[in-house]
Coordinates of C-alpha atoms in Angstrom, one line a residue:
M1 CA -48.9 35.9 108.9
T2 CA -49.8 32.7 108.0
V3 CA -48.7 33.5 104.5
K4 CA -45.4 32.9 103.3
H5 CA -45.4 33.0 99.7
F6 CA -47.3 33.8 96.9
S7 CA -46.4 33.5 93.9
V8 CA -47.9 33.8 89.9
E9 CA -44.9 32.0 87.5
Y10 CA -45.9 31.3 83.4
D11 CA -44.8 27.7 82.6
K12 CA -41.9 28.4 79.9
A13 CA -43.5 28.0 76.2
N14 CA -39.9 27.8 74.3
E15 CA -36.3 28.7 74.6
Q16 CA -37.2 32.3 74.6
G17 CA -39.5 32.6 77.5
S18 CA -42.3 34.5 75.3
Y19 CA -45.2 34.4 73.5
S20 CA -47.1 35.2 70.9
P21 CA -50.3 35.9 69.9
G22 CA -52.4 32.3 69.3
D23 CA -50.8 31.1 72.0
I24 CA -51.6 28.7 75.4
L25 CA -50.9 30.5 78.8
S26 CA -49.8 28.9 81.1
G27 CA -48.9 28.8 84.5
K28 CA -49.3 28.2 88.0
V29 CA -50.5 29.8 91.2
I30 CA -47.7 29.1 94.9
V31 CA -49.1 29.7 97.9
V32 CA -47.7 29.1 101.5
T33 CA -49.3 28.9 104.8
S34 CA -47.9 28.0 108.2
K35 CA -51.2 27.3 109.2
E36 CA -55.0 26.2 107.4
I37 CA -56.5 29.3 106.3
K38 CA -60.1 30.6 105.6
V39 CA -59.9 31.6 102.1
Q40 CA -63.2 34.7 100.0
C41 CA -61.8 34.6 97.6
F42 CA -58.3 33.1 96.0
L43 CA -57.9 34.2 91.8
V44 CA -55.7 34.6 88.6
K45 CA -55.9 36.9 86.1
A46 CA -54.2 37.2 83.0
K47 CA -54.0 41.2 80.8
G48 CA -52.5 42.2 77.4
K49 CA -52.1 46.4 77.3
A50 CA -50.4 49.8 75.8
K51 CA -50.9 53.0 77.8
V52 CA -48.9 56.3 77.3
T53 CA -48.6 59.8 80.0
W54 CA -47.5 62.4 80.2
T55 CA -47.6 66.1 80.9
E56 CA -47.3 69.5 80.3
Q57 CA -47.6 72.7 81.5
D58 CA -50.4 75.5 80.3
R59 CA -49.9 78.7 81.7
Q60 CA -49.7 78.0 85.7
C61 CA -51.8 74.7 85.7
T62 CA -50.5 71.3 84.3
V63 CA -51.8 69.3 82.2
V64 CA -52.0 65.6 81.8
H65 CA -52.0 63.2 78.4
S66 CA -53.1 60.4 79.2
D67 CA -54.7 57.0 77.6
K68 CA -55.1 53.3 77.9
K69 CA -55.3 49.9 75.0
K70 CA -56.8 47.1 76.4
Y71 CA -55.5 43.9 74.1
F72 CA -57.5 41.3 76.1
Y73 CA -58.6 40.5 80.0
F74 CA -59.1 37.0 81.5
E75 CA -60.2 36.3 85.3
H76 CA -60.0 33.0 86.5
I77 CA -61.5 31.6 90.3
I78 CA -59.4 29.0 91.3
L79 CA -61.5 29.4 95.0
Q80 CA -64.1 31.4 96.2
D81 CA -66.5 31.2 99.3
K82 CA -70.0 29.3 98.8
N83 CA -71.4 33.2 101.2
K84 CA -69.9 35.2 99.7
G85 CA -68.1 36.7 102.6
D86 CA -68.3 34.2 105.4
G87 CA -65.2 32.5 104.4
S88 CA -65.9 28.8 104.0
E89 CA -63.0 28.2 101.6
I90 CA -60.0 26.3 103.5
M91 CA -57.0 25.8 102.1
G92 CA -54.9 23.8 103.5
A93 CA -51.1 24.5 105.1
G94 CA -48.1 24.1 103.6
R95 CA -47.8 24.3 99.8
N96 CA -50.6 24.7 97.2
V97 CA -50.3 24.5 93.9
Y98 CA -52.7 25.6 91.3
P99 CA -52.4 25.3 87.7
F100 CA -54.3 27.8 84.6
S101 CA -53.3 28.1 81.2
F102 CA -55.6 31.4 79.4
M103 CA -55.6 31.3 75.1
I104 CA -54.5 34.0 73.7
P105 CA -56.2 35.8 71.3
N106 CA -54.7 36.0 67.5
N107 CA -55.7 39.0 67.1
D108 CA -52.1 41.3 65.4
M109 CA -51.0 42.9 69.2
P110 CA -47.3 44.8 69.5
S111 CA -45.1 42.9 71.8
S112 CA -43.5 43.9 74.7
Y113 CA -41.9 47.5 75.3
K114 CA -40.8 50.3 77.2
G115 CA -40.7 53.7 76.3
K116 CA -40.0 57.3 78.0
L117 CA -43.7 58.1 78.2
G118 CA -45.7 54.4 78.1
A119 CA -45.3 50.7 78.0
I120 CA -47.0 47.8 76.8
T121 CA -47.2 45.1 79.2
Y122 CA -48.8 41.8 79.0
S123 CA -49.2 40.6 83.1
L124 CA -50.3 37.5 84.9
R125 CA -51.5 38.7 88.2
A126 CA -52.5 36.7 91.2
Q127 CA -54.5 37.7 94.0
L128 CA -55.8 36.5 97.2
T129 CA -57.9 37.6 99.7
Q130 CA -58.2 36.2 103.5
S131 CA -61.3 38.7 104.4
I132 CA -62.1 42.1 103.6
W133 CA -59.0 43.3 105.0
L134 CA -56.4 41.1 104.4
V135 CA -56.1 41.3 101.2
H136 CA -52.7 39.2 99.2
K137 CA -51.4 40.4 95.7
T138 CA -49.2 39.8 93.5
K139 CA -48.0 39.8 89.7
T140 CA -45.6 38.7 87.1
E141 CA -45.1 40.4 83.3
V142 CA -44.9 37.7 80.4
P143 CA -42.5 38.8 77.6
F144 CA -44.4 38.9 75.0
L145 CA -43.5 38.8 70.5
T146 CA -46.4 39.8 67.8
R147 CA -46.9 37.9 64.4
A148 CA -46.1 40.6 62.6
E149 CA -43.7 39.5 59.9
F150 CA -43.4 43.8 59.0
P151 CA -45.1 45.4 61.9
F152 CA -44.7 48.3 60.3
A153 CA -45.6 48.4 56.7
S154 CA -47.5 46.2 54.8
K155 CA -46.6 43.1 53.1
S156 CA -47.8 45.2 49.5
E157 CA -45.3 48.4 51.2
M158 CA -42.2 45.9 52.0
I159 CA -41.8 45.3 48.1
I160 CA -41.8 49.2 47.1
I161 CA -39.2 49.4 50.1
G162 CA -36.4 47.0 49.7
L163 CA -35.2 46.5 53.3
K164 CA -31.9 44.7 51.5
E165 CA -31.5 47.4 48.5
Q166 CA -28.2 49.4 48.8
Q167 CA -28.9 53.7 49.8
Y168 CA -27.8 56.9 49.8
A169 CA -28.0 61.2 49.9
T170 CA -26.6 63.8 48.8
R171 CA -26.2 66.6 50.8
I172 CA -24.2 70.3 49.7
T173 CA -23.8 72.7 51.6
F174 CA -22.0 76.3 51.0
Y175 CA -19.9 79.2 52.0
G176 CA -18.3 81.5 52.4
S177 CA -14.9 79.5 52.2
G178 CA -15.9 77.2 49.2
K179 CA -18.6 74.3 49.2
V180 CA -18.4 70.6 50.9
T181 CA -20.1 67.9 49.2
M182 CA -20.8 64.4 51.1
N183 CA -22.0 61.8 49.7
V184 CA -23.6 59.0 52.1
T185 CA -24.3 55.9 51.9
S186 CA -25.4 52.7 53.7
E187 CA -25.7 48.8 52.5
Q188 CA -29.3 47.9 53.2
M189 CA -32.4 49.3 54.4
G190 CA -33.0 47.0 56.8
L191 CA -31.2 45.4 59.9
K192 CA -31.8 42.6 62.1
Q193 CA -31.1 42.8 66.0
G194 CA -27.0 41.7 66.3
E195 CA -26.8 41.9 62.7
V196 CA -24.0 44.7 61.6
M197 CA -23.5 47.2 58.2
G198 CA -21.3 49.0 56.6
V199 CA -21.9 53.2 56.5
S200 CA -20.2 55.3 53.8
V201 CA -19.2 59.4 53.6
E202 CA -17.7 60.5 50.5
V203 CA -16.5 64.1 51.8
L204 CA -15.6 66.3 49.2
N205 CA -14.3 69.1 50.3
D206 CA -13.8 72.4 48.3
S207 CA -13.9 74.6 52.2
A208 CA -10.9 76.4 53.7
R209 CA -11.6 74.7 56.7
S210 CA -11.6 71.0 57.8
V211 CA -14.6 69.2 58.8
T212 CA -14.8 65.2 61.3
P213 CA -17.8 63.3 60.0
K214 CA -19.4 61.3 62.2
F215 CA -22.2 58.4 62.3
Y216 CA -25.6 58.6 64.8
L217 CA -27.4 55.9 65.5
C218 CA -31.1 57.4 66.0
E219 CA -34.1 56.5 67.8
K220 CA -37.1 58.2 68.4
Q221 CA -40.4 57.2 69.7
T222 CA -44.2 58.8 68.9
F223 CA -46.3 59.1 71.6
V224 CA -50.0 60.3 71.0
A225 CA -52.7 60.1 73.8
Q226 CA -56.2 61.5 72.6
S227 CA -54.7 64.0 69.7
K228 CA -52.3 65.4 71.1
K229 CA -48.9 63.7 70.2
A230 CA -45.6 63.5 72.4
V231 CA -41.9 62.2 71.1
H232 CA -38.1 62.1 72.2
T233 CA -35.2 61.0 70.5
N234 CA -32.3 59.3 71.3
D235 CA -28.4 59.7 69.4
I236 CA -26.7 57.3 70.1
L237 CA -22.5 58.2 68.4
F238 CA -21.4 54.6 67.2
G239 CA -18.1 56.3 64.7
I240 CA -16.0 59.1 64.2
G241 CA -13.8 59.4 60.8
E242 CA -11.0 61.0 60.3
S243 CA -10.6 65.4 59.7
V244 CA -10.8 65.7 56.2
P245 CA -8.6 68.6 55.2
A246 CA -9.4 71.7 53.6
E247 CA -9.6 71.3 49.4
S248 CA -9.6 67.4 49.5
S249 CA -11.5 64.3 49.9
Q250 CA -11.9 61.3 51.5
T251 CA -13.9 58.2 52.3
I252 CA -14.7 56.6 55.6
T253 CA -16.5 54.0 56.5
K254 CA -17.4 53.1 59.8
V255 CA -19.5 50.0 61.0
L256 CA -22.6 50.0 62.7
S257 CA -23.6 47.1 65.2
S258 CA -27.6 46.8 66.1
P259 CA -27.2 46.2 69.8
P260 CA -29.3 42.4 69.6
E261 CA -31.5 44.3 73.0
I262 CA -33.0 47.1 70.9
H263 CA -35.6 46.7 70.0
P264 CA -37.6 46.4 66.5
T265 CA -39.1 49.1 64.4
F266 CA -42.9 48.8 64.8
F267 CA -45.7 50.9 64.0
N268 CA -49.1 47.8 64.6
C269 CA -49.9 50.1 68.0
C270 CA -52.4 53.1 67.8
M271 CA -50.6 54.9 70.9
M272 CA -46.8 54.6 70.0
K273 CA -44.7 53.2 67.3
L274 CA -40.8 53.2 67.4
E275 CA -38.3 54.7 64.8
Y276 CA -34.9 54.3 63.7
T277 CA -32.1 56.6 61.3
I278 CA -28.6 56.5 59.7
K279 CA -27.3 60.0 61.1
V280 CA -23.6 62.1 59.4
T281 CA -22.7 65.3 60.4
L282 CA -20.3 67.6 59.7
D283 CA -18.4 68.2 62.2
I284 CA -16.5 71.9 60.6
P285 CA -16.0 74.9 63.1
L286 CA -17.6 77.9 64.2
V287 CA -20.6 76.5 61.6
K288 CA -23.5 74.7 61.7
D289 CA -23.9 70.7 62.0
P290 CA -25.0 69.7 58.1
E291 CA -26.1 66.7 58.6
V292 CA -27.9 64.0 55.8
K293 CA -30.7 61.0 57.5
L294 CA -31.3 57.7 55.8
P295 CA -34.0 56.4 57.2
L296 CA -33.8 52.6 59.3
V297 CA -36.1 49.4 59.9
I298 CA -34.1 47.3 62.9
L299 CA -35.8 43.7 62.7
Q300 CA -36.8 41.2 64.8
G301 CA -34.1 38.9 65.4
V302 CA -33.5 35.9 67.0
P303 CA -33.4 37.0 70.3
K304 CA -32.7 36.0 73.8
P305 CA -33.7 33.8 76.3
Q306 CA -36.1 36.5 78.8
Q307 CA -35.3 36.3 82.3
R308 CA -38.3 37.1 84.9
K309 CA -38.8 39.7 87.5
Q310 CA -41.5 38.5 89.8
K311 CA -42.8 41.0 92.5
R312 CA -42.1 40.3 95.8
S313 CA -46.4 39.9 96.8
I314 CA -48.3 42.9 98.5
W315 CA -50.7 42.6 101.8
F316 CA -52.3 45.1 103.1
K317 CA -55.2 45.8 105.1
K318 CA -58.9 48.6 105.3
L319 CA -59.8 49.6 108.1
A320 CA -63.6 50.0 108.7
G321 CA -64.9 53.2 108.8

């Protein structure tokens, strides 16, 4: 192979290496060749898209639900032969660097995200065509952050929600042996990536059984394709309290630490959304566990620098006929 190296790279726009709507996405395509080569077409593309796909069994057949949305697509031709296929453009031997830049539309677009059944991706792709049977391709994903301050509600709704206010809920459960009441309180409804807050449960156990509180951070991913909906949930245990004996009461507090890598809540994608809740359950022997759920909004914190994921260039042959 005469093409020894083929890659596309983006420039670091900030400390996090991420881009947002309205930014100039710039970078370079690097080609290293062992000798002079003829080129039919050489181009670079920038694309932002969301795509969801999942399958369901319907009697004897498998049904595929899929949909996609394109946020932007740009294409820049670096080299192209003059007579459509005669290979009249020449690339010199050695290391060749070709800069490029694209203006990202200043529209409301969601941040990069990879979920169970779909993803929101922003990428750069380069393609070098030497002949109809020899094509080189390379791709890299670009980390993208929305500029929406609240990608899950309008500002008027945010005033009503009150993310910094304390919230609480009560659950009373009756058993043959008595009554159990739990009052759950969280310090606030909104939490930034990497922040911590206390979650408390007051247990009034008037039953003849001991009960044990458990604390969960619950994630809910919702995907929509062609009017069909699929939901994926994941519960992360972050605390187990001491058992509350029969005929007693106790208040237990656990600290919820929001992982820095957790993805913020978002609704600003028509095909998927991400929500969180705090769930507190009481583990009661031989009885279905009662539970209380409180809404939780994960806010964008200060993101960590991203590591670029560069895919190796590939080439393939097309056989005539």
